[in-house]
Amino acid sequence: MNSSPQATAQQAFERLLGAATLLINTTPALSEFAAVPDDLHYSPATPIAKPVINSLQHAMPRASHRTQPLIDALHAVIPYAQWRTTYTAAQVGTRFVNTYGYIELYGPSGHYVSQQSRAFIGYWGADLFYPPHRHEAEEVYFVAAGSAAFAIDDQPAQMRRVEEVQIHTAFKSHSMQTGADNGVLCLVLWRGPGLADNATLNDG
Ligand code: ZN
């Protein structure tokens, strides 16, 4: 057995990829949106820590029987992952950047590289407002733990709970509000043109 740090990291990511694959394959709203790519290859990466790790470890909201394996596998990759925050404190505030973050499980710059589609796992802590933003790629959010209210343009927000989905079409402005008492953890898939881009704030 090879127990080098790199091998341990890869084993943790294999478990996470397996849990995400199972969820996607057994959730038609996800598998019909974007199948798990068949060109994935693992790309060893230097870990990047972010303050959100503390929230993940101490304030994870409730999951379901189906989604708990993803949460458990995510906990195992925390020290090996490249945690990202697209935005700066100047854009969204210090509390937002300190209690939000995501990893790119697969995609153009993911832990597994693919040009076919993209999968993020993101966490937003309690009582956060993710201001209106947009991107060209089409997107589906799948709530794996907790809940949040999602709004498209100026339409009334829709509460999405564990195992529910929210779809955003190309360039459509959307925002999100977490509850006063719980954050949300989502598996997010992207497809189509603009796959390698970042989201941008409308007022960024
Ligand atoms: Zn989006």
Short mmCIF file of C-alpha atoms and ligand atoms in Angstrom, two decimals:
data_model
loop_
_atom_site.label_atom_id
_atom_site.label_comp_id
_atom_site.label_asym_id
_atom_site.label_seq_id
_atom_site.Cartn_x
_atom_site.Cartn_y
_atom_site.Cartn_z
CA MET A 1 0.00 0.00 0.00
CA ASN A 2 1.18 3.45 -0.90
CA SER A 3 0.28 5.76 1.98
CA SER A 4 2.00 8.91 0.74
CA PRO A 5 0.10 12.15 1.31
CA GLN A 6 -0.64 12.33 -2.43
CA ALA A 7 -2.13 8.81 -2.41
CA THR A 8 -4.22 9.63 0.67
CA ALA A 9 -5.52 12.78 -1.00
CA GLN A 10 -6.40 10.93 -4.18
CA GLN A 11 -8.24 8.23 -2.22
CA ALA A 12 -10.29 10.92 -0.48
CA PHE A 13 -11.17 12.56 -3.81
CA GLU A 14 -12.07 9.17 -5.34
CA ARG A 15 -14.56 8.68 -2.50
CA LEU A 16 -16.02 12.17 -3.05
CA LEU A 17 -16.24 11.64 -6.82
CA GLY A 18 -17.97 8.32 -6.18
CA ALA A 19 -20.53 9.91 -3.85
CA ALA A 20 -21.20 12.74 -6.33
CA THR A 21 -21.48 10.29 -9.22
CA LEU A 22 -24.02 8.19 -7.34
CA LEU A 23 -26.13 11.26 -6.51
CA ILE A 24 -26.01 12.52 -10.11
CA ASN A 25 -26.81 9.11 -11.58
CA THR A 26 -29.81 8.63 -9.26
CA THR A 27 -31.20 12.18 -9.62
CA PRO A 28 -32.77 12.66 -13.08
CA ALA A 29 -32.72 16.47 -12.77
CA LEU A 30 -28.92 16.19 -12.52
CA SER A 31 -28.12 13.32 -14.87
CA GLU A 32 -30.36 14.77 -17.60
CA PHE A 33 -28.71 18.17 -17.15
CA ALA A 34 -25.14 16.90 -17.43
CA ALA A 35 -23.95 13.32 -17.13
CA VAL A 36 -20.77 12.69 -15.17
CA PRO A 37 -17.99 13.28 -17.76
CA ASP A 38 -16.17 10.35 -19.31
CA ASP A 39 -12.90 12.28 -19.78
CA LEU A 40 -12.08 12.83 -16.09
CA HIS A 41 -8.48 12.61 -14.98
CA TYR A 42 -7.21 13.34 -11.50
CA SER A 43 -4.99 16.39 -11.24
CA PRO A 44 -2.89 16.55 -8.03
CA ALA A 45 -3.21 20.06 -6.59
CA THR A 46 -1.66 22.05 -3.78
CA PRO A 47 -4.30 22.53 -1.07
CA ILE A 48 -5.68 26.02 -0.47
CA ALA A 49 -7.31 26.64 2.92
CA LYS A 50 -10.09 29.20 3.44
CA PRO A 51 -11.99 30.32 6.57
CA VAL A 52 -15.08 28.43 5.34
CA ILE A 53 -13.42 25.20 6.50
CA ASN A 54 -14.28 26.11 10.08
CA SER A 55 -17.98 26.44 9.18
CA LEU A 56 -17.95 23.15 7.30
CA GLN A 57 -16.56 21.40 10.35
CA HIS A 58 -18.78 23.06 12.94
CA ALA A 59 -21.95 24.35 11.28
CA MET A 60 -22.92 21.77 8.64
CA PRO A 61 -26.72 21.82 8.22
CA ARG A 62 -28.87 18.71 8.08
CA ALA A 63 -28.50 16.37 5.11
CA SER A 64 -30.62 13.38 4.08
CA HIS A 65 -29.97 9.65 3.95
CA ARG A 66 -29.19 10.03 0.22
CA THR A 67 -26.94 13.06 0.56
CA GLN A 68 -25.06 12.24 3.78
CA PRO A 69 -22.38 10.18 1.95
CA LEU A 70 -21.45 13.29 -0.06
CA ILE A 71 -21.12 15.29 3.16
CA ASP A 72 -19.03 12.59 4.81
CA ALA A 73 -16.75 12.34 1.78
CA LEU A 74 -16.44 16.14 1.62
CA HIS A 75 -15.24 16.22 5.23
CA ALA A 76 -12.47 13.80 4.27
CA VAL A 77 -11.14 16.04 1.45
CA ILE A 78 -11.23 19.31 3.43
CA PRO A 79 -7.46 19.37 4.15
CA TYR A 80 -6.53 18.39 0.56
CA ALA A 81 -8.89 20.61 -1.42
CA GLN A 82 -8.37 23.91 -3.17
CA TRP A 83 -10.99 26.06 -1.46
CA ARG A 84 -12.04 29.06 -3.50
CA THR A 85 -14.02 32.26 -3.04
CA THR A 86 -14.73 33.95 -6.35
CA TYR A 87 -15.33 37.27 -4.63
CA THR A 88 -13.35 39.54 -2.35
CA ALA A 89 -14.39 41.06 0.97
CA ALA A 90 -14.51 44.42 -0.81
CA GLN A 91 -17.23 43.00 -3.11
CA VAL A 92 -19.39 40.97 -0.74
CA GLY A 93 -18.23 41.78 2.78
CA THR A 94 -15.91 40.08 5.26
CA ARG A 95 -18.57 37.86 6.84
CA PHE A 96 -19.58 36.50 3.42
CA VAL A 97 -16.06 35.56 2.34
CA ASN A 98 -15.35 34.06 5.78
CA THR A 99 -18.36 31.72 5.79
CA TYR A 100 -18.61 30.79 2.11
CA GLY A 101 -16.42 28.76 -0.19
CA TYR A 102 -16.41 26.03 -2.77
CA ILE A 103 -14.29 23.44 -4.48
CA GLU A 104 -14.31 22.47 -8.16
CA LEU A 105 -14.63 18.69 -8.03
CA TYR A 106 -14.39 18.38 -11.80
CA GLY A 107 -14.17 20.77 -14.71
CA PRO A 108 -11.61 22.80 -16.67
CA SER A 109 -9.74 23.73 -13.46
CA GLY A 110 -11.06 21.01 -11.16
CA HIS A 111 -9.49 18.36 -8.97
CA TYR A 112 -10.52 16.13 -11.86
CA VAL A 113 -10.01 17.85 -15.19
CA SER A 114 -12.82 17.70 -17.74
CA GLN A 115 -13.87 19.87 -20.66
CA GLN A 116 -17.37 18.31 -20.78
CA SER A 117 -19.09 19.78 -17.72
CA ARG A 118 -18.25 21.16 -14.31
CA ALA A 119 -19.19 20.18 -10.74
CA PHE A 120 -18.71 22.41 -7.72
CA ILE A 121 -19.48 21.72 -4.09
CA GLY A 122 -20.22 24.99 -2.33
CA TYR A 123 -21.20 26.08 1.16
CA TRP A 124 -22.87 29.32 2.25
CA GLY A 125 -23.24 29.93 5.99
CA ALA A 126 -26.38 31.04 7.81
CA ASP A 127 -27.83 34.50 7.21
CA LEU A 128 -25.92 35.26 4.01
CA PHE A 129 -27.22 37.06 0.94
CA TYR A 130 -25.44 36.11 -2.27
CA PRO A 131 -26.05 39.22 -4.39
CA PRO A 132 -27.36 39.02 -7.97
CA HIS A 133 -24.77 37.53 -10.31
CA ARG A 134 -24.62 35.82 -13.67
CA HIS A 135 -22.58 33.65 -16.00
CA GLU A 136 -22.91 32.23 -19.49
CA ALA A 137 -22.83 28.54 -18.51
CA GLU A 138 -26.15 26.90 -17.65
CA GLU A 139 -26.36 25.79 -14.04
CA VAL A 140 -28.26 23.52 -11.70
CA TYR A 141 -28.01 23.68 -7.91
CA PHE A 142 -28.82 20.52 -5.95
CA VAL A 143 -29.25 21.12 -2.22
CA ALA A 144 -27.29 18.45 -0.33
CA ALA A 145 -27.71 19.93 3.17
CA GLY A 146 -29.69 22.80 4.67
CA SER A 147 -31.85 25.13 2.61
CA ALA A 148 -31.84 28.51 0.92
CA ALA A 149 -34.17 30.81 -1.02
CA PHE A 150 -33.18 31.31 -4.67
CA ALA A 151 -34.39 34.20 -6.83
CA ILE A 152 -34.11 34.74 -10.59
CA ASP A 153 -34.16 38.36 -11.75
CA ASP A 154 -36.76 40.15 -9.65
CA GLN A 155 -39.09 37.17 -9.29
CA PRO A 156 -40.15 36.00 -5.80
CA ALA A 157 -37.58 33.76 -4.15
CA GLN A 158 -38.18 29.99 -4.06
CA MET A 159 -37.14 27.98 -1.00
CA ARG A 160 -35.09 24.91 -2.00
CA ARG A 161 -34.56 22.17 0.56
CA VAL A 162 -32.48 19.00 0.66
CA GLU A 163 -32.63 17.07 -2.64
CA GLU A 164 -34.43 19.94 -4.43
CA VAL A 165 -32.92 21.69 -7.45
CA GLN A 166 -32.73 25.21 -8.86
CA ILE A 167 -31.89 25.84 -12.54
CA HIS A 168 -30.31 29.00 -13.98
CA THR A 169 -30.17 29.54 -17.74
CA ALA A 170 -27.38 31.35 -19.62
CA PHE A 171 -26.66 34.90 -18.45
CA LYS A 172 -29.77 34.93 -16.22
CA SER A 173 -29.26 37.02 -13.09
CA HIS A 174 -29.81 35.09 -9.84
CA SER A 175 -29.35 35.57 -6.11
CA MET A 176 -29.62 33.46 -2.96
CA GLN A 177 -30.50 34.01 0.71
CA THR A 178 -29.71 31.45 3.41
CA GLY A 179 -31.84 31.12 6.53
CA ALA A 180 -31.17 32.90 9.80
CA ASP A 181 -30.31 29.60 11.49
CA ASN A 182 -28.82 27.37 8.81
CA GLY A 183 -26.52 27.53 5.86
CA VAL A 184 -26.72 25.47 2.68
CA LEU A 185 -24.39 23.00 1.00
CA CYS A 186 -24.97 22.46 -2.71
CA LEU A 187 -23.69 20.29 -5.52
CA VAL A 188 -23.64 22.63 -8.53
CA LEU A 189 -23.32 21.52 -12.16
CA TRP A 190 -22.41 23.73 -15.13
CA ARG A 191 -22.67 22.93 -18.84
CA GLY A 192 -22.31 24.63 -22.19
CA PRO A 193 -20.50 27.76 -23.45
CA GLY A 194 -18.62 29.70 -20.79
CA LEU A 195 -17.81 26.49 -18.90
CA ALA A 196 -14.40 27.77 -17.74
CA ASP A 197 -15.60 31.24 -16.70
CA ASN A 198 -16.27 32.66 -13.24
CA ALA A 199 -19.59 34.11 -12.16
CA THR A 200 -19.64 37.92 -11.97
CA LEU A 201 -21.69 40.14 -9.69
CA ASN A 202 -24.18 42.38 -11.47
CA ASP A 203 -22.85 45.29 -9.45
CA GLY A 204 -19.32 43.95 -9.19
ZN ZN B 1 -24.87 30.72 -10.76
#
